[in-house]
């Protein structure tokens, strides 16, 4: 393997970027030598966070600016020159089509010379890689404010389910769960639905005195994240035995499991007998196991009924690191292919 | 009854205003003599339409301006002076609390002298009166872009259900039906839901070539009415036998019936034995009987299972005329009370 030391100089680095709607993170890692085992912990030289880089939200100029800045600052923090960059992987929210990839690629090509390998993906791909440590295989389920299920096969096919926003039925998302909690309060108040503990708990948490005030509160600010912030209230009511809150969470579990199953089926990730093993990477606040009512575990239990080989993974590294590992594994593949 | 001819001069008029989020309509009617029977057709002296007068949407100045203008123009069109106005009833969208009523009242008081009787209500009240010909009793169900159920008892108690907007679960509204139609297309496309005729019919009607484009279409313009405009597509798919579309409509029927039942129960409109007779006024595009899949009739059939005395009414006059009849009946009550 002497040739690798020629191709991978010790001072070379890779960059991983997780460009989301809420924040953008870049990590800089040394170019690890080819090996089946990654060092633990991973050697992160520098890490920088900034704001939104979804160009659908902030526009192309601001998105390009943010992406350029986090990479530049991560390099500076790592004490590394731009010329040391060997490969970059960006997982950027809003990248859904080849033309989106080309657009972001053209921005990054303006900054780095042609010999730098650049890989552009959707941010769900970085999240998947954060669980599989750089291997692009399996399914990732992200459930934060929004929700999406994204899957890849080893031969490069991909599929997604959900991720279409609240109007188009992302009912398992944090927004979906919280909006149903709010709806349950309105329905209990006007007589359409059963009484629920959610009424007092949600009103308390919002500092409101009557369900009548919920309409004004809801439409005063259209931000999805503001609604989704009520998920812990729904979870705590469910834990206290409230039936309405339990129904909302059970419904969300079914929704999320259904989006995973749809991806697994379309990609045949579990093989024809549906028993093959495949990773399911779980990311986002809704799936974090911080309560006795553990939505993530329930989703997996639900998926396991159909696909007994589903292997849940809660990532130990962040998506930006996943992107860096992805850049690394793509580069290694190219180097190995060049040696054949 | 000689005293009435003294109190109701032949040249006096009443104004009825329906102030909605989409449009504002004012009608001018002669002050009819007290009688148990209204003339058919009603003598409308003038009618004028203008834009939105919901001050939550356009601001107080614009709302006040619009309301003032439609009344002035209706009088001018009727060839009647302002001094001939005896009573006005305004049903204005966005009026939900006594302080809202006071606000609108203060605007109208600026225009008309103190002897003019002014009555301010929510626009649902004008819709109810358009079905009951000025009697404030029963339940009105409005289902257009949004949906609301509003009820009144003869002794002045009132209650509402739904009308909280799409985030808070107005699933029986035009917006709710259409959003579920769009969601069904996304779910069929990503493998979470069954195939449906809605896919080709909705894409055709929007001029899109793939369900992938629906996300962009949906979030490009947040207007609820734009989504709700797809209701006829869902109805035609249901009529053609599509199961998914039928489920969406059946669900909407349950939702709308549940909002009527909630109001009827809270107000005991059907009496303690649940068998008493009461009007259910049906208003709005979703409830119009223009298809073989008749949502309005299905809603009534559903309400009748619980309340056998529900009497459906599809108004023959518009809500502005309902408001004028309401002004007339309020005034008659006051005159009669003054004679006791």
XYZ file of C-alpha atoms in Angstrom:
680
model
C 0.000 0.000 0.000
C 3.021 2.224 -0.493
C 1.274 4.126 -3.242
C -1.252 5.625 -0.827
C 1.420 7.469 1.122
C 2.359 9.128 -2.177
C -1.263 10.067 -2.886
C -2.280 11.018 0.655
C 0.187 13.450 2.063
C 0.097 13.659 5.842
C -0.834 17.317 5.784
C -3.831 16.947 3.520
C -7.313 17.460 4.919
C -10.952 16.811 4.061
C -13.941 19.045 4.793
C -17.445 17.965 5.698
C -20.338 20.409 5.623
C -23.852 19.941 6.971
C -25.884 22.781 5.479
C -29.285 22.913 7.094
C -32.184 25.304 7.304
C -31.432 26.109 10.934
C -27.631 26.010 10.911
C -24.574 25.145 8.862
C -21.632 23.232 10.335
C -18.230 22.535 8.803
C -15.606 20.160 10.204
C -12.043 19.724 9.030
C -10.394 16.301 9.423
C -6.942 15.071 8.446
C -6.978 12.763 5.431
C -6.986 9.415 7.240
C -4.959 6.589 5.724
C -6.986 3.849 4.056
C -8.113 1.328 6.646
C -11.109 -0.767 7.615
C -11.096 0.790 11.071
C -11.571 4.451 11.822
C -9.802 5.960 14.821
C -12.055 6.549 17.841
C -12.470 9.393 18.614
C -12.110 10.827 15.138
C -9.405 13.486 14.850
C -11.348 16.716 14.219
C -8.913 19.571 13.492
C -11.510 22.341 13.510
C -15.263 22.921 13.630
C -17.276 26.043 12.749
C -21.028 26.718 12.868
C -23.049 29.400 11.078
C -26.649 30.108 10.048
C -28.953 28.802 7.332
C -27.581 27.676 3.959
C -30.815 26.463 2.359
C -30.993 28.758 -0.666
C -34.759 28.295 -0.878
C -34.941 30.120 2.451
C -32.164 32.734 2.282
C -31.448 33.074 -1.444
C -28.458 31.912 -3.474
C -26.011 34.676 -2.568
C -26.470 34.279 1.181
C -26.317 30.482 0.961
C -23.133 30.553 -1.139
C -21.627 33.086 1.246
C -22.408 31.008 4.329
C -21.007 27.811 2.816
C -17.824 29.584 1.711
C -17.361 31.208 5.099
C -17.756 28.079 7.257
C -15.189 26.246 5.138
C -12.720 29.123 5.217
C -13.081 29.542 8.979
C -12.838 25.812 9.640
C -9.550 25.749 7.713
C -8.240 28.790 9.543
C -9.249 27.288 12.906
C -7.428 24.087 11.939
C -4.309 26.048 10.973
C -4.448 24.584 7.484
C -4.107 26.303 4.103
C -6.736 26.005 1.401
C -4.207 24.170 -0.761
C -4.204 21.296 1.758
C -7.843 20.431 0.980
C -8.093 17.154 -0.903
C -11.850 16.506 -0.834
C -15.060 18.117 0.355
C -18.520 16.700 0.878
C -21.456 19.053 1.370
C -24.859 17.837 2.509
C -27.078 20.811 1.802
C -30.762 21.209 2.600
C -32.756 22.040 -0.529
C -30.558 19.978 -2.853
C -33.032 17.558 -4.429
C -32.238 17.372 -8.128
C -29.070 17.056 -10.266
C -29.447 20.716 -11.252
C -29.435 21.702 -7.558
C -26.205 19.730 -7.153
C -24.689 21.506 -10.157
C -25.642 24.899 -8.758
C -23.940 24.273 -5.397
C -20.989 22.622 -7.142
C -20.425 25.754 -9.227
C -20.259 27.877 -6.053
C -17.656 25.630 -4.448
C -15.648 25.287 -7.693
C -15.218 29.089 -7.548
C -13.356 28.676 -4.246
C -11.271 25.524 -4.672
C -8.985 24.452 -7.535
C -9.976 21.710 -9.973
C -7.918 18.958 -8.311
C -10.074 19.108 -5.147
C -12.791 16.436 -5.177
C -16.187 17.927 -4.424
C -19.307 15.888 -3.608
C -22.724 17.542 -3.234
C -25.718 15.847 -1.627
C -28.914 16.548 0.274
C -28.341 17.072 4.012
C -30.163 13.793 4.725
C -27.174 12.056 3.136
C -24.797 13.630 5.666
C -27.124 12.460 8.440
C -27.113 8.903 7.059
C -23.309 8.915 6.845
C -23.053 10.140 10.451
C -24.655 6.853 11.502
C -22.899 4.560 9.049
C -19.518 6.289 9.512
C -19.237 7.257 5.875
C -20.846 4.289 4.203
C -23.638 5.243 1.821
C -26.011 2.374 2.488
C -29.269 2.011 4.363
C -31.999 4.364 5.438
C -31.935 7.520 7.510
C -35.026 8.808 9.287
C -34.879 12.449 10.297
C -37.637 13.805 12.534
C -37.099 17.264 13.933
C -39.330 20.179 12.983
C -39.893 18.355 9.701
C -39.483 14.703 8.829
C -37.980 12.773 5.959
C -36.869 9.249 5.195
C -33.967 8.840 2.774
C -32.322 5.647 1.577
C -29.370 4.464 -0.501
C -28.285 1.165 -1.916
C -24.642 0.137 -2.269
C -24.984 0.388 -6.050
C -26.050 4.026 -5.850
C -29.831 3.958 -6.151
C -31.718 6.269 -3.828
C -35.293 6.961 -2.671
C -37.048 9.274 -0.280
C -40.409 9.424 1.468
C -42.164 12.264 3.293
C -40.160 15.467 3.664
C -42.880 17.390 1.853
C -43.780 19.790 4.681
C -46.886 20.082 6.853
C -49.408 20.986 4.124
C -48.445 17.810 2.291
C -48.831 15.556 5.282
C -45.572 15.180 7.245
C -47.681 14.125 10.189
C -44.891 12.353 12.046
C -42.718 15.462 12.210
C -42.294 17.630 15.305
C -44.543 20.180 13.632
C -47.123 17.497 12.891
C -47.154 16.186 16.458
C -47.408 19.653 17.990
C -50.077 20.858 15.540
C -52.185 17.830 16.461
C -51.659 18.651 20.126
C -52.913 22.195 19.541
C -55.833 20.876 17.492
C -56.804 18.511 20.317
C -57.031 21.503 22.668
C -59.297 23.412 20.268
C -61.500 20.352 19.748
C -61.837 19.685 23.467
C -62.749 23.332 23.945
C -65.450 23.548 21.282
C -66.955 20.149 22.068
C -65.750 18.147 19.074
C -63.162 16.169 20.988
C -62.566 14.588 24.395
C -61.130 16.524 27.303
C -57.343 16.261 27.536
C -54.503 17.176 29.831
C -52.966 18.895 26.798
C -55.252 21.893 27.378
C -53.741 23.028 30.667
C -50.209 21.923 29.812
C -50.052 23.646 26.424
C -51.751 26.828 27.646
C -49.349 26.960 30.629
C -46.315 26.491 28.438
C -47.459 29.306 26.110
C -48.575 31.638 28.890
C -52.148 31.753 27.544
C -55.284 31.702 29.647
C -57.887 30.266 27.229
C -57.976 27.979 24.187
C -59.660 30.893 22.371
C -56.264 32.603 22.392
C -54.613 29.712 20.536
C -55.876 30.854 17.133
C -54.195 34.226 17.526
C -51.020 32.637 18.881
C -50.833 30.112 16.044
C -51.237 32.546 13.184
C -49.181 35.389 14.694
C -45.967 33.716 13.493
C -45.916 31.146 10.694
C -42.606 29.547 11.783
C -42.867 25.756 11.843
C -40.147 25.455 14.504
C -42.186 27.567 16.943
C -45.064 25.061 16.745
C -42.716 22.052 16.847
C -41.219 23.309 20.119
C -44.384 21.999 21.835
C -43.474 18.330 21.219
C -42.068 17.817 24.763
C -45.419 18.974 26.204
C -47.277 16.349 24.150
C -44.738 13.687 25.217
C -45.040 14.554 28.908
C -48.857 14.412 28.756
C -48.624 11.014 27.046
C -46.279 9.791 29.771
C -48.766 10.979 32.383
C -51.354 8.706 30.762
C -53.364 11.204 28.702
C -55.161 9.191 26.032
C -55.380 11.966 23.446
C -51.638 12.666 23.678
C -50.906 8.944 23.428
C -53.005 8.679 20.287
C -51.113 11.579 18.724
C -47.745 9.940 19.437
C -48.904 6.504 18.305
C -50.115 8.063 15.082
C -46.754 9.815 14.592
C -44.966 6.494 15.134
C -47.105 4.871 12.417
C -46.386 7.767 10.057
C -42.634 7.684 10.610
C -42.462 3.894 10.340
C -44.477 4.054 7.137
C -41.969 6.478 5.596
C -39.072 4.146 6.479
C -40.902 1.105 5.121
C -41.701 2.919 1.862
C -37.994 3.622 1.266
C -36.866 0.133 2.286
C -39.398 -1.457 -0.017
C -38.634 0.707 -3.040
C -34.885 0.047 -2.729
C -35.292 -3.608 -1.643
C -32.874 -2.765 1.178
C -33.918 -5.922 3.042
C -33.611 -8.184 0.006
C -36.363 -10.151 -1.625
C -37.131 -12.188 1.492
C -37.470 -8.967 3.532
C -35.100 -10.429 6.116
C -31.788 -8.889 5.095
C -29.947 -6.600 7.474
C -29.709 -2.856 6.835
C -29.010 0.215 8.978
C -31.738 2.673 9.983
C -30.043 5.851 11.164
C -32.240 7.888 13.526
C -31.687 11.643 13.671
C -33.564 14.623 15.134
C -35.186 15.796 18.340
C -38.373 13.752 17.911
C -36.361 10.500 17.825
C -34.030 11.237 20.736
C -34.473 8.765 23.571
C -34.820 11.299 26.350
C -38.204 10.245 27.721
C -39.839 7.046 28.846
C -42.220 7.529 25.854
C -39.470 6.866 23.319
C -40.786 7.657 19.833
C -37.610 6.442 18.084
C -37.702 3.006 19.704
C -41.407 2.622 18.917
C -40.746 3.488 15.266
C -38.035 0.827 15.076
C -40.288 -1.762 16.750
C -42.893 -0.962 14.159
C -40.432 -1.278 11.253
C -39.086 -4.570 12.694
C -42.526 -6.166 12.333
C -42.086 -5.952 8.543
C -38.298 -5.984 8.241
C -36.642 -8.085 10.919
C -33.164 -7.053 9.742
C -33.572 -3.328 10.476
C -30.605 -2.217 12.621
C -31.272 1.055 14.436
C -28.310 3.396 14.757
C -28.262 6.561 16.829
C -25.241 8.417 15.447
C -22.336 9.222 17.771
C -20.963 11.910 15.469
C -22.699 14.914 13.960
C -23.876 15.111 10.314
C -20.977 17.419 9.325
C -18.589 14.688 10.445
C -20.706 12.224 8.509
C -20.181 14.420 5.432
C -16.406 14.478 6.045
C -16.355 10.676 6.352
C -18.348 10.480 3.139
C -15.804 12.692 1.340
C -13.106 10.414 2.680
C -14.781 7.184 1.564
C -15.641 8.587 -1.882
C -12.016 9.638 -2.313
C -10.721 6.257 -1.164
C -13.007 4.528 -3.665
C -11.699 6.723 -6.472
C -8.097 6.088 -5.479
C -8.700 2.342 -5.288
C -10.506 2.376 -8.628
C -7.535 4.238 -10.148
C -5.250 1.414 -8.977
C -7.227 -1.368 -10.579
C -100.864 48.766 14.677
C -101.316 52.404 13.697
C -98.309 53.425 15.750
C -95.918 51.579 13.413
C -96.771 53.745 10.475
C -95.669 56.696 12.612
C -92.397 55.007 13.516
C -91.600 53.504 10.135
C -91.770 56.183 7.508
C -92.176 54.811 4.021
C -88.930 56.303 2.830
C -86.751 54.833 5.533
C -84.235 52.107 4.672
C -82.066 49.492 6.346
C -78.568 48.385 5.352
C -77.113 44.899 5.563
C -73.387 44.304 5.214
C -71.544 41.005 4.773
C -67.898 41.811 5.424
C -65.755 38.846 4.512
C -62.104 38.101 3.905
C -62.656 37.725 0.176
C -65.297 40.383 -0.439
C -67.664 42.830 1.207
C -71.258 43.238 0.080
C -73.824 45.839 1.137
C -77.532 45.785 0.312
C -80.077 48.502 0.904
C -83.703 47.528 1.585
C -86.780 49.610 2.325
C -87.891 49.392 5.954
C -90.586 46.733 5.571
C -93.729 47.085 7.668
C -94.025 44.687 10.596
C -95.509 41.424 9.389
C -95.128 37.677 9.814
C -94.607 37.272 6.089
C -91.786 38.796 4.096
C -92.400 39.791 0.480
C -90.971 37.380 -2.104
C -88.788 38.461 -3.802
C -87.406 40.898 -1.261
C -87.307 44.485 -2.472
C -83.564 45.250 -2.778
C -83.055 48.927 -3.634
C -79.307 48.709 -4.251
C -76.379 46.328 -3.930
C -72.628 47.069 -3.954
C -69.618 44.751 -3.656
C -66.031 45.582 -2.690
C -62.913 43.823 -1.393
C -61.820 42.455 1.983
C -63.001 44.052 5.237
C -61.402 41.653 7.726
C -59.118 44.038 9.636
C -56.866 41.157 10.656
C -55.997 40.831 6.978
C -55.986 44.404 5.650
C -55.618 46.569 8.764
C -58.141 48.772 10.542
C -57.974 51.793 8.227
C -58.571 49.804 5.054
C -61.357 47.756 6.677
C -63.112 50.870 7.982
C -62.728 52.514 4.605
C -64.196 49.552 2.718
C -67.188 49.248 5.062
C -67.897 52.993 4.831
C -67.618 52.976 1.057
C -69.946 50.032 0.343
C -72.648 51.598 2.529
C -72.286 55.015 0.918
C -72.357 53.564 -2.590
C -75.315 51.290 -1.820
C -77.270 54.327 -0.623
C -76.285 56.348 -3.670
C -77.229 53.470 -5.989
C -80.588 53.241 -4.202
C -81.157 56.970 -4.611
C -81.530 57.356 -0.855
C -79.963 59.901 1.512
C -77.939 58.902 4.541
C -80.621 60.457 6.745
C -83.096 57.801 5.552
C -81.113 54.995 7.211
C -82.958 53.605 10.232
C -80.879 50.532 11.083
C -77.728 48.728 9.939
C -76.480 45.239 10.623
C -72.885 44.337 9.784
C -71.636 40.754 9.821
C -67.882 41.194 9.716
C -65.229 38.505 9.482
C -62.755 38.758 12.366
C -65.334 40.000 14.884
C -65.110 37.409 17.655
C -65.167 39.291 20.957
C -67.192 42.191 22.449
C -64.166 44.445 22.041
C -64.078 43.620 18.314
C -67.752 44.609 18.106
C -67.005 47.889 19.904
C -64.183 48.650 17.509
C -66.333 48.215 14.394
C -69.233 50.008 16.094
C -67.031 53.067 16.696
C -66.166 53.218 12.973
C -69.813 53.136 11.908
C -70.863 55.594 14.633
C -68.463 58.091 12.979
C -70.565 57.898 9.819
C -74.174 57.715 11.028
C -76.012 59.790 13.641
C -76.903 58.407 17.087
C -80.550 57.614 16.237
C -79.491 54.975 13.688
C -79.558 51.483 15.211
C -76.298 49.642 14.546
C -75.776 45.915 15.129
C -72.333 44.304 14.770
C -71.781 40.554 14.480
C -69.431 37.965 13.049
C -70.052 37.252 9.358
C -71.286 33.755 10.274
C -74.292 35.480 11.841
C -75.206 37.136 8.529
C -74.914 33.723 6.856
C -77.240 32.170 9.449
C -79.777 34.980 8.976
C -79.672 34.508 5.196
C -81.116 31.028 5.754
C -83.557 31.865 8.561
C -84.683 35.119 6.894
C -83.555 37.273 9.778
C -84.317 35.008 12.714
C -81.337 34.483 14.989
C -81.894 30.845 15.878
C -80.261 27.581 14.863
C -76.921 26.594 13.488
C -75.038 27.727 10.411
C -72.328 25.601 8.830
C -69.981 27.468 6.521
C -67.516 25.472 4.463
C -65.619 27.361 1.803
C -61.865 27.831 1.965
C -62.236 27.575 5.752
C -65.002 26.049 7.820
C -66.920 27.062 10.913
C -70.082 26.066 12.712
C -71.916 28.824 14.567
C -75.124 28.570 16.575
C -77.619 30.784 18.392
C -80.503 30.157 20.743
C -83.626 32.304 20.823
C -82.582 33.625 24.235
C -79.259 34.916 22.855
C -76.728 32.268 23.820
C -74.170 31.400 21.148
C -71.476 28.806 20.466
C -69.015 28.001 17.714
C -66.937 25.018 16.657
C -64.012 24.736 14.244
C -63.123 27.927 12.368
C -59.595 27.758 13.761
C -57.752 27.464 10.447
C -55.802 24.616 8.889
C -53.001 24.340 11.469
C -55.633 23.842 14.151
C -57.490 21.126 12.323
C -60.286 22.526 10.116
C -60.107 19.298 8.182
C -63.574 19.589 6.673
C -62.831 22.920 4.995
C -62.071 23.344 1.303
C -58.449 23.856 2.251
C -58.507 20.684 4.363
C -60.032 18.564 1.598
C -57.623 19.858 -1.047
C -54.541 19.548 1.202
C -55.469 15.910 1.830
C -55.835 15.415 -1.911
C -52.344 16.815 -2.483
C -50.991 14.689 0.369
C -52.506 11.560 -1.166
C -50.608 12.283 -4.391
C -47.296 12.661 -2.508
C -47.935 9.464 -0.540
C -48.797 7.453 -3.629
C -45.638 8.760 -5.277
C -43.223 7.918 -2.447
C -44.788 4.553 -1.670
C -46.535 5.363 1.615
C -50.024 5.340 0.163
C -52.139 3.595 -2.468
C -52.182 4.698 -6.094
C -54.964 7.171 -6.835
C -56.601 8.917 -9.748
C -55.893 12.152 -7.875
C -52.303 12.054 -9.130
C -53.051 12.584 -12.820
C -56.083 14.805 -12.222
C -54.373 17.184 -9.784
C -51.146 17.375 -11.801
C -53.176 18.076 -14.967
C -55.186 20.795 -13.314
C -52.004 22.484 -12.029
C -50.037 22.012 -15.249
C -47.315 20.026 -13.456
C -45.593 16.956 -14.837
C -44.479 15.139 -11.669
C -45.565 14.853 -8.016
C -42.025 16.011 -7.142
C -43.070 19.453 -8.354
C -45.960 19.632 -5.885
C -43.718 20.652 -2.974
C -42.489 23.698 -4.870
C -45.996 24.550 -6.049
C -47.472 24.258 -2.565
C -44.963 26.448 -0.776
C -44.556 29.035 -3.555
C -47.718 30.813 -2.377
C -49.155 30.399 1.127
C -52.713 31.421 0.158
C -55.279 28.987 1.550
C -57.757 29.777 -1.227
C -55.260 28.651 -3.888
C -55.099 25.185 -2.301
C -58.868 25.071 -1.674
C -59.520 25.680 -5.386
C -58.619 21.990 -5.941
C -61.769 20.722 -4.180
C -63.683 20.110 -7.452
C -60.824 17.854 -8.632
C -61.124 15.734 -5.475
C -64.924 15.590 -5.878
C -64.720 14.520 -9.531
C -62.212 11.749 -8.679
C -64.528 10.555 -5.906
C -67.449 10.513 -8.333
C -65.361 8.458 -10.757
C -64.970 5.866 -7.998
C -61.479 6.637 -6.700
C -61.273 5.166 -3.214
C -58.691 7.593 -1.838
C -60.749 10.606 -2.942
C -63.875 9.033 -1.457
C -62.116 8.535 1.874
C -61.061 12.182 1.896
C -64.622 13.370 1.286
C -66.121 10.932 3.796
C -63.640 12.187 6.362
C -64.572 15.804 5.597
C -68.255 14.942 6.031
C -67.521 13.467 9.478
C -65.534 16.557 10.446
C -68.221 18.997 9.329
C -71.015 16.994 10.952
C -69.008 16.833 14.157
C -68.698 20.622 14.249
C -72.478 21.005 13.805
C -73.207 18.415 16.502
C -70.820 20.130 18.923
C -72.711 23.426 18.583
C -76.151 21.790 18.753
C -75.200 19.912 21.891
C -73.661 22.862 23.710
C -76.693 25.043 23.020
C -79.246 22.215 23.466
C -80.738 23.377 20.177
C -82.614 20.082 19.832
C -83.933 20.125 23.393
C -83.208 17.592 26.095
C -84.690 14.679 24.154
C -82.474 15.549 21.123
C -85.574 15.402 18.924
C -86.518 19.079 18.710
C -86.536 20.845 15.375
C -83.890 23.461 14.510
C -82.520 24.963 11.291
C -79.072 24.083 9.922
C -78.129 26.724 7.366
C -75.565 25.463 4.841
C -73.288 28.015 3.196
C -70.126 27.891 1.096
C -68.717 26.237 -1.999
C -67.965 22.903 -0.306
C -71.631 22.460 0.636
C -73.159 23.473 -2.688
C -75.117 20.654 -4.276
C -73.526 20.886 -7.707
C -72.249 17.322 -7.991
C -73.605 13.843 -7.554
C -71.158 13.532 -4.610
C -73.071 16.049 -2.507
C -71.026 16.875 0.614
C -73.744 19.085 2.125
C -76.430 16.388 1.944
C -74.060 13.801 3.410
C -73.280 16.145 6.317
C -76.996 16.587 7.033
C -77.615 12.818 6.846
C -74.828 12.387 9.353
C -76.252 15.056 11.715
C -79.757 13.539 11.391
C -78.507 10.269 12.911
C -78.028 12.119 16.197
C -80.562 14.935 15.844
C -83.645 13.877 13.907
C -85.045 17.427 13.999
C -82.219 19.047 12.025
C -83.788 21.024 9.150
C -81.283 21.797 6.397
C -81.664 25.168 4.714
C -79.788 26.276 1.624
C -80.261 30.047 1.664
C -82.053 31.700 -1.238
C -80.675 35.133 -0.408
C -77.094 36.214 0.132
C -75.546 36.882 3.572
C -75.705 40.672 3.092
C -79.468 40.357 2.693
C -79.455 38.132 5.776
C -77.744 40.976 7.631
C -80.366 43.464 6.397
C -83.185 41.152 7.550
C -81.424 40.838 10.891
C -81.268 44.633 11.251
C -84.962 44.707 10.420
C -85.943 42.035 12.949
C -83.761 43.581 15.703
C -85.415 46.931 15.055
C -88.917 45.429 15.085
C -88.155 43.747 18.415
C -87.008 47.036 19.891
C -90.076 48.861 18.604
C -92.396 46.156 19.960
C -90.559 46.138 23.298
C -90.967 49.932 23.461
C -94.754 49.482 23.050
C -95.141 47.022 25.891
